[in-house]
Amino acid sequence: MSDRDMNTSHLGKEPIGPSGHHVIFDNFERTHPRSDERYDYNFMGACIAHEFERDLIEAIRISTKHRQGAESQRASALYDDDPTFPYKDSEDYFEWIDLLTAIDRSGEQFTMIEIGAGYGRWIANAAAALKHHKTKRLRQKLIGVESDQTRFDMMARNCESNEIPQSDIQLIRAACTPDGSALFMHANESYGAASGTTRNSRRTSRASRPTGWTYRRLRTQFTVQKVPAIRLDSLLTETIDFIDMDIQGAEADVIYSSIDAMDKFVKLIHVGCHSLPIDSRLAHIFHLHGWRPRRIFSSGLVNETPYGKFQFIDGIQSWKIHISTNGAVN
């Protein structure tokens, strides 16, 4: 698939209701966003501590009619003219569509994995949305995977703030890697973003360094930490309704290493992509395995969407499995 093909952006006709928004939003009870002294509450009722998203709170001051470039990333604190809908000209909008679609199509239990979860924003959104479905009351199983210790601790706090029962969540402090081997990473850096420097760091690890040691090279000093790792396919032992993945450049390698298990267990995946070569490689992997694209928007480009044209920072790919495990077409 060429870069020109990737820029076609949207595949198939988007079902848009009278509101001008995707019809999936109509299957959920939405609410007006609000804030108090500690939290922001979004249109689905999920709360986010102010300290977790100060950059998003700052973005509220930016006019929603003139946001371009990086500001379009910061849409979770911004809403459309009707504030019970998220802002259309944002990458978040399509993440919401995929999440709500996965919930709507699930059986008696909704099972989700958020990989590169940060503070668990999307598993918290899922837990809130499950409470607001108009016709379904589903059990939930929410799995969050995050490599950075600080963000992992924030994820645990965020799940508690959103009153997600401990029995419904599994939080894993690990990087999701192709081979599942532990690795050394720069502290406070996401796996994928750190993967370009990981090789140099791992070469120094042969001398049995303690976790959190300081590495000096070319007058640059940074802290390196040993991070446990897992393979994606180790988590795929049952039907997974939705995977939300944002691992900053490592997505193609991780998916390639576990695509056979994904074929068997995963119904829908939303991937944040971080370069045009990754866009092309991911599309090739999924096509070869018979998955159907829901949408593809290329990273770093102005993409035409059914809701308007705007500059993407990360790209988006979302795919659904074509053939279920029992041979039925999905």
Short mmCIF file of C-alpha atoms in Angstrom, two decimals:
data_model
loop_
_atom_site.label_atom_id
_atom_site.label_comp_id
_atom_site.label_asym_id
_atom_site.label_seq_id
_atom_site.Cartn_x
_atom_site.Cartn_y
_atom_site.Cartn_z
CA MET A 1 0.00 0.00 0.00
CA SER A 2 1.50 3.32 -1.08
CA ASP A 3 1.62 6.54 0.93
CA ARG A 4 -0.82 7.96 -1.61
CA ASP A 5 -3.27 5.16 -0.78
CA MET A 6 -2.81 5.79 2.94
CA ASN A 7 -3.89 9.41 2.45
CA THR A 8 -7.36 8.37 1.29
CA SER A 9 -8.06 8.48 5.03
CA HIS A 10 -11.58 7.12 5.35
CA LEU A 11 -12.77 3.73 4.13
CA GLY A 12 -16.48 3.17 3.69
CA LYS A 13 -19.34 5.51 4.52
CA GLU A 14 -19.52 6.83 8.05
CA PRO A 15 -23.05 6.56 9.58
CA ILE A 16 -23.79 10.15 10.57
CA GLY A 17 -27.00 11.09 12.37
CA PRO A 18 -29.09 14.30 12.28
CA SER A 19 -26.78 15.81 14.91
CA GLY A 20 -23.88 15.68 12.45
CA HIS A 21 -22.13 13.15 14.68
CA HIS A 22 -21.54 9.43 14.31
CA VAL A 23 -24.72 7.56 15.24
CA ILE A 24 -22.91 5.42 17.86
CA PHE A 25 -23.11 8.35 20.30
CA ASP A 26 -26.90 8.06 20.27
CA ASN A 27 -26.68 4.63 21.95
CA PHE A 28 -25.27 6.21 25.12
CA GLU A 29 -26.66 8.64 27.66
CA ARG A 30 -24.40 11.67 27.47
CA THR A 31 -24.02 14.45 30.00
CA HIS A 32 -22.70 17.99 30.13
CA PRO A 33 -19.03 18.09 31.12
CA ARG A 34 -18.24 19.79 34.40
CA SER A 35 -15.38 20.51 36.78
CA ASP A 36 -14.85 20.76 40.50
CA GLU A 37 -11.82 21.61 42.60
CA ARG A 38 -10.17 18.24 41.91
CA TYR A 39 -11.52 16.77 38.68
CA ASP A 40 -12.77 17.37 35.18
CA TYR A 41 -15.75 15.18 34.24
CA ASN A 42 -16.18 14.51 30.53
CA PHE A 43 -19.37 14.03 28.52
CA MET A 44 -19.50 10.34 29.46
CA GLY A 45 -18.98 11.00 33.17
CA ALA A 46 -15.37 9.83 33.49
CA CYS A 47 -13.28 12.02 35.78
CA ILE A 48 -9.71 13.15 35.24
CA ALA A 49 -7.64 14.75 37.99
CA HIS A 50 -6.48 18.25 37.13
CA GLU A 51 -2.90 17.28 37.87
CA PHE A 52 -3.00 14.54 35.22
CA GLU A 53 -3.97 16.77 32.32
CA ARG A 54 -2.79 20.28 32.99
CA ASP A 55 -1.92 20.65 29.33
CA LEU A 56 -5.52 19.84 28.39
CA ILE A 57 -6.88 22.36 30.87
CA GLU A 58 -4.61 24.98 29.31
CA ALA A 59 -6.02 24.06 25.90
CA ILE A 60 -9.52 25.10 26.99
CA ARG A 61 -8.35 28.68 26.54
CA ILE A 62 -7.70 28.04 22.85
CA SER A 63 -10.62 28.77 20.53
CA THR A 64 -12.09 25.52 19.29
CA LYS A 65 -12.78 27.17 15.95
CA HIS A 66 -9.15 27.90 15.14
CA ARG A 67 -7.13 25.06 16.59
CA GLN A 68 -4.54 23.57 14.25
CA GLY A 69 -1.55 21.30 14.61
CA ALA A 70 -0.58 20.21 18.10
CA GLU A 71 -3.62 21.76 19.74
CA SER A 72 -5.88 19.24 17.97
CA GLN A 73 -4.32 16.56 20.16
CA ARG A 74 -5.76 18.20 23.24
CA ALA A 75 -9.39 17.57 22.56
CA SER A 76 -10.46 15.62 25.61
CA ALA A 77 -11.05 18.92 27.43
CA LEU A 78 -12.81 20.46 24.42
CA TYR A 79 -16.28 19.81 23.07
CA ASP A 80 -18.40 20.50 20.03
CA ASP A 81 -21.10 23.17 19.82
CA ASP A 82 -23.25 20.68 21.72
CA PRO A 83 -20.95 19.95 24.70
CA THR A 84 -22.37 16.44 25.11
CA PHE A 85 -20.29 15.48 22.06
CA PRO A 86 -16.48 15.50 21.81
CA TYR A 87 -14.87 17.91 19.37
CA LYS A 88 -14.95 16.52 15.81
CA ASP A 89 -11.65 17.91 14.51
CA SER A 90 -9.51 15.76 16.76
CA GLU A 91 -7.92 12.35 16.82
CA ASP A 92 -9.80 11.64 20.06
CA TYR A 93 -13.11 11.76 18.22
CA PHE A 94 -12.34 8.57 16.30
CA GLU A 95 -11.00 6.87 19.41
CA TRP A 96 -14.35 7.53 21.06
CA ILE A 97 -16.20 6.10 18.06
CA ASP A 98 -14.14 2.89 18.14
CA LEU A 99 -14.49 2.47 21.91
CA LEU A 100 -18.26 3.00 21.90
CA THR A 101 -18.68 0.74 18.86
CA ALA A 102 -16.74 -2.04 20.59
CA ILE A 103 -18.94 -1.72 23.69
CA ASP A 104 -22.10 -1.69 21.60
CA ARG A 105 -21.07 -4.88 19.77
CA SER A 106 -19.88 -6.84 22.78
CA GLY A 107 -21.69 -9.73 24.41
CA GLU A 108 -22.45 -10.11 28.10
CA GLN A 109 -18.94 -8.97 29.09
CA PHE A 110 -16.87 -6.17 27.59
CA THR A 111 -13.14 -6.93 27.69
CA MET A 112 -10.59 -4.28 26.77
CA ILE A 113 -6.81 -3.87 26.82
CA GLU A 114 -5.21 -0.41 26.83
CA ILE A 115 -1.53 -0.70 25.87
CA GLY A 116 0.65 2.31 26.54
CA ALA A 117 -2.11 3.30 28.91
CA GLY A 118 -0.44 6.25 30.63
CA TYR A 119 -2.81 7.05 33.49
CA GLY A 120 -5.51 4.75 32.07
CA ARG A 121 -7.57 7.40 30.38
CA TRP A 122 -9.33 5.05 27.95
CA ILE A 123 -10.09 2.25 30.38
CA ALA A 124 -11.65 4.93 32.61
CA ASN A 125 -13.64 6.20 29.64
CA ALA A 126 -14.75 2.62 28.92
CA ALA A 127 -15.92 2.07 32.50
CA ALA A 128 -17.96 5.29 32.35
CA ALA A 129 -19.44 4.49 28.95
CA LEU A 130 -20.51 1.02 30.08
CA LYS A 131 -22.65 2.67 32.77
CA HIS A 132 -24.26 4.96 30.20
CA HIS A 133 -25.29 2.51 27.48
CA LYS A 134 -29.01 2.99 26.90
CA THR A 135 -29.98 -0.68 26.57
CA LYS A 136 -27.11 -2.88 27.80
CA ARG A 137 -25.74 -3.63 31.25
CA LEU A 138 -22.48 -5.48 30.72
CA ARG A 139 -19.83 -6.96 32.95
CA GLN A 140 -16.41 -5.45 32.39
CA LYS A 141 -12.83 -6.60 32.35
CA LEU A 142 -10.35 -3.79 31.82
CA ILE A 143 -6.62 -4.35 31.41
CA GLY A 144 -4.12 -1.47 31.47
CA VAL A 145 -0.48 -1.92 30.44
CA GLU A 146 2.01 0.89 31.13
CA SER A 147 5.82 0.77 31.30
CA ASP A 148 6.59 3.95 33.26
CA GLN A 149 6.29 3.62 37.04
CA THR A 150 5.02 7.17 37.60
CA ARG A 151 2.29 6.84 35.00
CA PHE A 152 1.42 3.37 36.26
CA ASP A 153 0.86 4.76 39.75
CA MET A 154 -1.31 7.50 38.26
CA MET A 155 -3.34 4.84 36.43
CA ALA A 156 -4.06 3.05 39.70
CA ARG A 157 -5.19 6.34 41.24
CA ASN A 158 -7.31 7.17 38.19
CA CYS A 159 -9.11 3.83 38.34
CA GLU A 160 -9.83 4.44 42.02
CA SER A 161 -11.11 7.98 41.33
CA ASN A 162 -13.44 6.58 38.68
CA GLU A 163 -14.73 3.97 41.13
CA ILE A 164 -13.76 1.00 38.98
CA PRO A 165 -13.95 -2.12 41.17
CA GLN A 166 -10.62 -3.81 41.77
CA SER A 167 -12.16 -7.08 40.65
CA ASP A 168 -12.83 -5.59 37.20
CA ILE A 169 -9.33 -4.33 36.42
CA GLN A 170 -5.89 -5.78 35.83
CA LEU A 171 -3.05 -3.25 35.83
CA ILE A 172 0.31 -4.39 34.47
CA ARG A 173 3.48 -2.40 34.85
CA ALA A 174 5.42 -3.53 31.77
CA ALA A 175 6.43 -2.59 28.27
CA CYS A 176 4.65 -4.54 25.55
CA THR A 177 7.49 -5.75 23.32
CA PRO A 178 7.86 -8.19 20.42
CA ASP A 179 9.84 -10.76 22.41
CA GLY A 180 8.75 -10.07 26.00
CA SER A 181 12.30 -9.60 27.26
CA ALA A 182 12.96 -7.08 30.04
CA LEU A 183 14.71 -3.96 28.79
CA PHE A 184 16.38 -0.78 29.94
CA MET A 185 14.70 2.54 29.18
CA HIS A 186 15.19 6.19 29.97
CA ALA A 187 13.18 7.08 33.05
CA ASN A 188 9.86 8.85 32.40
CA GLU A 189 9.90 7.93 28.72
CA SER A 190 7.37 5.76 26.95
CA TYR A 191 8.35 2.49 25.34
CA GLY A 192 8.54 3.12 21.61
CA ALA A 193 9.70 6.71 22.07
CA ALA A 194 12.60 5.25 24.04
CA SER A 195 13.16 2.31 21.72
CA GLY A 196 15.60 4.21 19.55
CA THR A 197 17.96 4.59 22.51
CA THR A 198 17.16 1.29 24.17
CA ARG A 199 19.81 -0.61 22.24
CA ASN A 200 22.60 1.59 23.54
CA SER A 201 21.24 1.31 27.06
CA ARG A 202 20.90 -2.46 26.87
CA ARG A 203 24.53 -2.87 25.84
CA THR A 204 25.59 -1.33 29.14
CA SER A 205 23.28 -3.60 31.11
CA ARG A 206 25.63 -6.59 31.01
CA ALA A 207 27.45 -5.30 34.08
CA SER A 208 24.46 -5.96 36.41
CA ARG A 209 23.45 -2.39 37.00
CA PRO A 210 20.83 -1.65 39.66
CA THR A 211 17.45 -0.26 38.63
CA GLY A 212 17.56 3.55 38.28
CA TRP A 213 21.27 3.92 37.54
CA THR A 214 22.60 7.09 35.85
CA TYR A 215 24.26 6.86 32.44
CA ARG A 216 26.63 9.54 31.08
CA ARG A 217 27.53 9.74 27.40
CA LEU A 218 28.77 12.69 25.34
CA ARG A 219 28.23 15.09 28.25
CA THR A 220 24.58 14.04 28.48
CA GLN A 221 23.26 12.55 31.72
CA PHE A 222 20.05 10.62 32.06
CA THR A 223 18.54 8.00 34.32
CA VAL A 224 17.97 4.49 33.03
CA GLN A 225 15.57 2.03 34.58
CA LYS A 226 15.04 -1.67 34.07
CA VAL A 227 11.49 -2.29 32.87
CA PRO A 228 9.70 -5.64 32.80
CA ALA A 229 8.15 -6.56 29.47
CA ILE A 230 5.45 -8.83 28.11
CA ARG A 231 4.33 -10.04 24.72
CA LEU A 232 0.89 -8.97 23.58
CA ASP A 233 -0.15 -12.53 22.81
CA SER A 234 0.40 -13.50 26.46
CA LEU A 235 -2.69 -11.41 27.26
CA LEU A 236 -4.83 -12.94 24.52
CA THR A 237 -6.40 -15.98 26.13
CA GLU A 238 -10.07 -15.01 25.70
CA THR A 239 -12.19 -12.83 23.44
CA ILE A 240 -10.98 -9.23 23.53
CA ASP A 241 -13.60 -6.76 22.36
CA PHE A 242 -11.23 -3.82 22.03
CA ILE A 243 -7.52 -3.03 22.10
CA ASP A 244 -6.46 0.61 22.37
CA MET A 245 -2.73 0.87 21.58
CA ASP A 246 -0.42 3.88 21.72
CA ILE A 247 3.18 2.79 22.14
CA GLN A 248 5.00 5.60 20.34
CA GLY A 249 6.53 3.85 17.35
CA ALA A 250 6.76 0.22 18.48
CA GLU A 251 3.24 -0.67 17.32
CA ALA A 252 4.15 -2.46 14.07
CA ASP A 253 6.74 -4.74 15.70
CA VAL A 254 4.43 -5.64 18.59
CA ILE A 255 1.45 -6.36 16.36
CA TYR A 256 3.52 -8.39 13.90
CA SER A 257 4.82 -10.57 16.75
CA SER A 258 1.29 -11.37 18.00
CA ILE A 259 -0.92 -11.16 14.93
CA ASP A 260 -1.79 -14.88 14.92
CA ALA A 261 -3.22 -14.65 18.45
CA MET A 262 -4.97 -11.40 17.52
CA ASP A 263 -6.65 -13.20 14.61
CA LYS A 264 -8.13 -15.66 17.09
CA PHE A 265 -9.14 -13.43 19.99
CA VAL A 266 -9.34 -9.71 19.10
CA LYS A 267 -12.47 -8.19 17.55
CA LEU A 268 -11.44 -4.53 17.09
CA ILE A 269 -8.23 -2.56 17.53
CA HIS A 270 -7.48 1.17 17.51
CA VAL A 271 -3.80 2.01 16.98
CA GLY A 272 -2.03 5.34 17.29
CA CYS A 273 0.59 5.39 14.51
CA HIS A 274 3.72 7.49 14.43
CA SER A 275 5.19 7.50 10.91
CA LEU A 276 4.18 6.84 7.32
CA PRO A 277 6.38 3.70 7.09
CA ILE A 278 4.61 2.32 10.19
CA ASP A 279 1.25 3.20 8.61
CA SER A 280 2.12 1.19 5.52
CA ARG A 281 3.58 -1.76 7.39
CA LEU A 282 0.58 -2.07 9.71
CA ALA A 283 -1.86 -1.95 6.81
CA HIS A 284 0.13 -4.70 5.08
CA ILE A 285 0.09 -6.93 8.19
CA PHE A 286 -3.63 -6.54 8.78
CA HIS A 287 -4.57 -7.00 5.14
CA LEU A 288 -2.52 -10.19 4.88
CA HIS A 289 -4.41 -11.60 7.86
CA GLY A 290 -7.86 -10.78 6.51
CA TRP A 291 -8.74 -7.86 8.76
CA ARG A 292 -11.00 -5.10 7.49
CA PRO A 293 -10.04 -1.43 7.94
CA ARG A 294 -12.56 0.82 9.66
CA ARG A 295 -10.49 3.92 9.02
CA ILE A 296 -6.93 4.94 8.25
CA PHE A 297 -5.65 8.46 8.81
CA SER A 298 -1.95 9.05 8.16
CA SER A 299 0.35 10.55 10.77
CA GLY A 300 1.68 14.05 10.29
CA LEU A 301 -0.67 14.90 7.42
CA VAL A 302 -3.78 16.96 6.85
CA ASN A 303 -6.46 14.27 6.51
CA GLU A 304 -9.93 14.67 5.06
CA THR A 305 -12.42 13.08 7.46
CA PRO A 306 -16.23 12.76 7.24
CA TYR A 307 -16.36 15.51 9.87
CA GLY A 308 -13.87 17.95 8.35
CA LYS A 309 -10.25 18.35 7.35
CA PHE A 310 -7.54 18.89 9.94
CA GLN A 311 -3.89 18.25 10.73
CA PHE A 312 -3.16 14.94 12.42
CA ILE A 313 -0.16 14.51 14.70
CA ASP A 314 -0.35 10.80 15.43
CA GLY A 315 -1.98 8.74 12.73
CA ILE A 316 -4.93 6.44 13.37
CA GLN A 317 -5.65 2.97 12.14
CA SER A 318 -8.61 0.93 13.33
CA TRP A 319 -9.31 -2.60 12.14
CA LYS A 320 -11.90 -5.27 12.77
CA ILE A 321 -11.39 -8.97 12.29
CA HIS A 322 -13.10 -10.28 9.16
CA ILE A 323 -13.57 -13.92 10.12
CA SER A 324 -14.56 -14.92 13.67
CA THR A 325 -13.17 -17.98 15.42
CA ASN A 326 -16.25 -19.99 14.44
CA GLY A 327 -15.87 -19.04 10.80
CA ALA A 328 -18.66 -16.46 10.68
CA VAL A 329 -18.13 -13.18 8.86
CA ASN A 330 -18.14 -10.18 11.22
#
